[in-house]
GROMACS .gro file of C-alpha atoms in nm:
model
  185
    1MET     CA    1   2.211  -0.278  -0.767
    2THR     CA    2   1.914  -0.435  -0.579
    3VAL     CA    3   1.940  -0.419  -0.189
    4TYR     CA    4   1.710  -0.551   0.067
    5THR     CA    5   1.646  -0.546   0.444
    6THR     CA    6   1.369  -0.670   0.685
    7MET     CA    7   1.203  -0.451   0.986
    8ASP     CA    8   0.949  -0.547   1.237
    9SER     CA    9   0.623  -0.367   1.204
   10PRO     CA   10   0.249  -0.418   1.355
   11LEU     CA   11   0.168  -0.609   1.043
   12GLY     CA   12   0.480  -0.848   1.109
   13GLU     CA   13   0.798  -0.859   0.927
   14LEU     CA   14   0.838  -0.632   0.623
   15LEU     CA   15   1.061  -0.705   0.337
   16LEU     CA   16   1.200  -0.365   0.194
   17MET     CA   17   1.378  -0.403  -0.162
   18GLY     CA   18   1.515  -0.107  -0.363
   19GLU     CA   19   1.745  -0.006  -0.594
   20GLU     CA   20   2.046   0.228  -0.524
   21SER     CA   21   1.961   0.587  -0.619
   22ALA     CA   22   2.176   0.908  -0.652
   23THR     CA   23   1.855   1.123  -0.626
   24ALA     CA   24   1.662   0.925  -0.317
   25LYS     CA   25   1.689   1.030   0.020
   26GLY     CA   26   1.919   0.789   0.186
   27GLY     CA   27   2.032   0.658  -0.150
   28THR     CA   28   1.800   0.383  -0.201
   29ALA     CA   29   1.458   0.398  -0.429
   30LEU     CA   30   1.189   0.166  -0.268
   31ALA     CA   31   1.083  -0.100  -0.514
   32SER     CA   32   0.863  -0.335  -0.294
   33VAL     CA   33   0.728  -0.383   0.046
   34SER     CA   34   0.588  -0.699   0.137
   35VAL     CA   35   0.478  -0.909   0.411
   36PRO     CA   36   0.523  -1.278   0.492
   37SER     CA   37   0.264  -1.493   0.307
   38GLN     CA   38   0.155  -1.196   0.090
   39LYS     CA   39   0.007  -1.271  -0.258
   40ARG     CA   40   0.263  -1.188  -0.528
   41GLY     CA   41   0.506  -1.072  -0.245
   42ALA     CA   42   0.867  -1.021  -0.309
   43VAL     CA   43   1.126  -1.266  -0.247
   44VAL     CA   44   1.500  -1.227  -0.211
   45GLU     CA   45   1.698  -1.380  -0.514
   46ASP     CA   46   2.061  -1.441  -0.568
   47GLY     CA   47   2.249  -1.138  -0.637
   48ARG     CA   48   2.044  -0.920  -0.394
   49ARG     CA   49   2.249  -0.754  -0.135
   50HIS     CA   50   2.138  -0.734   0.229
   51ASP     CA   51   2.205  -0.378   0.340
   52PRO     CA   52   1.982  -0.234   0.635
   53ALA     CA   53   2.183   0.113   0.651
   54ALA     CA   54   2.049   0.169   0.284
   55PHE     CA   55   1.700   0.175   0.416
   56ALA     CA   56   1.745   0.395   0.724
   57TRP     CA   57   1.544   0.684   0.571
   58ILE     CA   58   1.268   0.447   0.431
   59ALA     CA   59   1.264   0.239   0.774
   60GLY     CA   60   1.230   0.562   0.952
   61GLN     CA   61   0.929   0.677   0.770
   62LEU     CA   62   0.759   0.343   0.812
   63ARG     CA   63   0.833   0.366   1.184
   64ALA     CA   64   0.693   0.720   1.212
   65TYR     CA   65   0.384   0.607   1.015
   66PHE     CA   66   0.349   0.313   1.227
   67ASP     CA   67   0.367   0.530   1.564
   68GLY     CA   68   0.087   0.753   1.425
   69GLU     CA   69   0.359   1.043   1.367
   70LEU     CA   70   0.350   1.055   0.972
   71THR     CA   71   0.035   1.070   0.747
   72ALA     CA   72   0.212   1.098   0.392
   73PHE     CA   73   0.537   0.932   0.290
   74ASP     CA   74   0.835   1.124   0.127
   75ILE     CA   75   0.983   0.818  -0.021
   76GLU     CA   76   1.119   0.787  -0.379
   77HIS     CA   77   1.015   0.460  -0.551
   78THR     CA   78   1.080   0.277  -0.866
   79THR     CA   79   0.801   0.040  -0.964
   80ARG     CA   80   0.726  -0.117  -1.298
   81GLY     CA   81   0.383  -0.181  -1.404
   82THR     CA   82   0.170  -0.124  -1.726
   83ASP     CA   83   0.030   0.240  -1.798
   84PHE     CA   84  -0.295   0.104  -1.656
   85GLN     CA   85  -0.144   0.002  -1.323
   86GLN     CA   86   0.048   0.317  -1.335
   87ARG     CA   87  -0.272   0.543  -1.356
   88VAL     CA   88  -0.446   0.300  -1.072
   89TRP     CA   89  -0.139   0.331  -0.846
   90LYS     CA   90  -0.120   0.698  -0.880
   91ALA     CA   91  -0.493   0.730  -0.797
   92LEU     CA   92  -0.431   0.517  -0.467
   93GLU     CA   93  -0.159   0.785  -0.390
   94GLU     CA   94  -0.439   1.058  -0.397
   95ILE     CA   95  -0.654   0.875  -0.125
   96PRO     CA   96  -0.616   1.074   0.179
   97TYR     CA   97  -0.480   0.928   0.502
   98GLY     CA   98  -0.763   0.829   0.727
   99ALA     CA   99  -1.004   0.804   0.458
  100THR     CA  100  -1.129   0.524   0.235
  101THR     CA  101  -1.280   0.499  -0.125
  102HIS     CA  102  -1.426   0.214  -0.319
  103TYR     CA  103  -1.328   0.036  -0.642
  104GLY     CA  104  -1.600   0.220  -0.849
  105ALA     CA  105  -1.501   0.564  -0.713
  106LEU     CA  106  -1.133   0.481  -0.795
  107THR     CA  107  -1.229   0.341  -1.140
  108ALA     CA  108  -1.420   0.684  -1.222
  109ALA     CA  109  -1.116   0.866  -1.091
  110ILE     CA  110  -0.878   0.741  -1.342
  111GLY     CA  111  -1.142   0.800  -1.641
  112ALA     CA  112  -1.221   0.408  -1.714
  113PRO     CA  113  -1.547   0.288  -1.791
  114ARG     CA  114  -1.734   0.108  -1.500
  115ALA     CA  115  -1.662  -0.227  -1.652
  116ALA     CA  116  -1.283  -0.172  -1.580
  117VAL     CA  117  -1.372  -0.224  -1.203
  118ARG     CA  118  -1.243  -0.545  -1.194
  119ALA     CA  119  -0.938  -0.445  -1.396
  120VAL     CA  120  -0.874  -0.196  -1.148
  121GLY     CA  121  -0.921  -0.436  -0.854
  122THR     CA  122  -0.637  -0.646  -1.025
  123ALA     CA  123  -0.401  -0.366  -1.076
  124ILE     CA  124  -0.466  -0.277  -0.706
  125GLY     CA  125  -0.363  -0.634  -0.620
  126ALA     CA  126  -0.052  -0.586  -0.799
  127ASN     CA  127   0.050  -0.299  -0.616
  128PRO     CA  128   0.417  -0.377  -0.479
  129LEU     CA  129   0.432  -0.099  -0.222
  130LEU     CA  130   0.207  -0.202   0.075
  131VAL     CA  131   0.152   0.057   0.310
  132VAL     CA  132   0.340   0.316   0.108
  133ARG     CA  133   0.112   0.323  -0.167
  134PRO     CA  134  -0.218   0.311   0.007
  135CYS     CA  135  -0.425   0.021  -0.149
  136HIS     CA  136  -0.532  -0.069   0.205
  137ARG     CA  137  -0.785   0.248   0.184
  138VAL     CA  138  -0.998   0.082  -0.090
  139ILE     CA  139  -1.308  -0.096   0.052
  140GLY     CA  140  -1.620  -0.255  -0.089
  141ALA     CA  141  -1.907  -0.005  -0.225
  142ASP     CA  142  -2.107  -0.091   0.077
  143GLY     CA  143  -1.837  -0.028   0.318
  144SER     CA  144  -1.717  -0.389   0.355
  145MET     CA  145  -1.385  -0.512   0.383
  146THR     CA  146  -1.271  -0.656   0.059
  147GLY     CA  147  -0.928  -0.810  -0.064
  148TYR     CA  148  -0.593  -0.710   0.034
  149ALA     CA  149  -0.273  -0.870  -0.102
  150GLY     CA  150  -0.154  -0.879   0.279
  151GLY     CA  151  -0.443  -1.026   0.421
  152LEU     CA  152  -0.783  -0.893   0.551
  153GLU     CA  153  -0.661  -0.863   0.909
  154ARG     CA  154  -0.353  -0.635   0.821
  155LYS     CA  155  -0.577  -0.422   0.619
  156ARG     CA  156  -0.811  -0.389   0.921
  157THR     CA  157  -0.495  -0.304   1.113
  158LEU     CA  158  -0.361  -0.017   0.889
  159LEU     CA  159  -0.731   0.136   0.885
  160ARG     CA  160  -0.747   0.147   1.231
  161LEU     CA  161  -0.393   0.269   1.266
  162GLU     CA  162  -0.501   0.573   1.037
  163GLY     CA  163  -0.852   0.601   1.251
  164ALA     CA  164  -1.060   0.527   0.961
  165PRO     CA  165  -1.422   0.459   1.072
  166ALA     CA  166  -1.471   0.102   1.191
  167LEU     CA  167  -1.468  -0.093   0.875
  168GLY     CA  168  -1.417  -0.447   0.811
  169GLU     CA  169  -1.607  -0.561   1.092
  170ARG     CA  170  -1.899  -0.574   0.848
  171THR     CA  171  -1.960  -0.854   0.584
  172PRO     CA  172  -2.073  -0.759   0.245
  173GLY     CA  173  -2.423  -0.636   0.225
  174GLU     CA  174  -2.451  -0.472   0.573
  175ARG     CA  175  -2.518  -0.110   0.560
  176PRO     CA  176  -2.220   0.132   0.626
  177ALA     CA  177  -2.186   0.301   0.962
  178ALA     CA  178  -2.277   0.663   0.999
  179GLY     CA  179  -1.984   0.925   0.974
  180ARG     CA  180  -1.793   0.674   0.702
  181ARG     CA  181  -1.554   0.893   0.537
  182VAL     CA  182  -1.511   0.805   0.164
  183ALA     CA  183  -1.276   0.995  -0.055
  184SER     CA  184  -1.441   1.091  -0.393
  185LEU     CA  185  -1.097   1.142  -0.569
   0.00000   0.00000   0.00000
């Protein structure tokens, strides 16, 4: 059964959706995390059950992350996507907390040709697990802030929370600040 709840966060209200699971801590495998006005964000449909208690473990992990006490999530998730999307999403999960990478490096990390960089961007944009699967850590090759389904201001908020170097204050084409940490994956 699909269950959902909402919770407050520094990004605004989060909509959490999941599936009951006998193996997940707290009994719920996370299917999506979305924010209001998100591109391709989840919506509550008929037949979904509002169950805040089912998300106690997940909400606790998210609160600890937003409080700066957690740098890696321990949340079972169940997301569906193409094989290509799954490869990209797995690579996103390898980007360390507080670090960033760029689309070209992520494309190389999954063994795709350089020409696939746009397809990688599209797969990142289809990530249903905002925050938990850290697509916010992917920036432009020149260090500039680039697209994020939840909006660029939310992306900046997450990068600042993680202590990533001051990114996104620049426009495309500006030179990156010294000391920028970029994960090579």
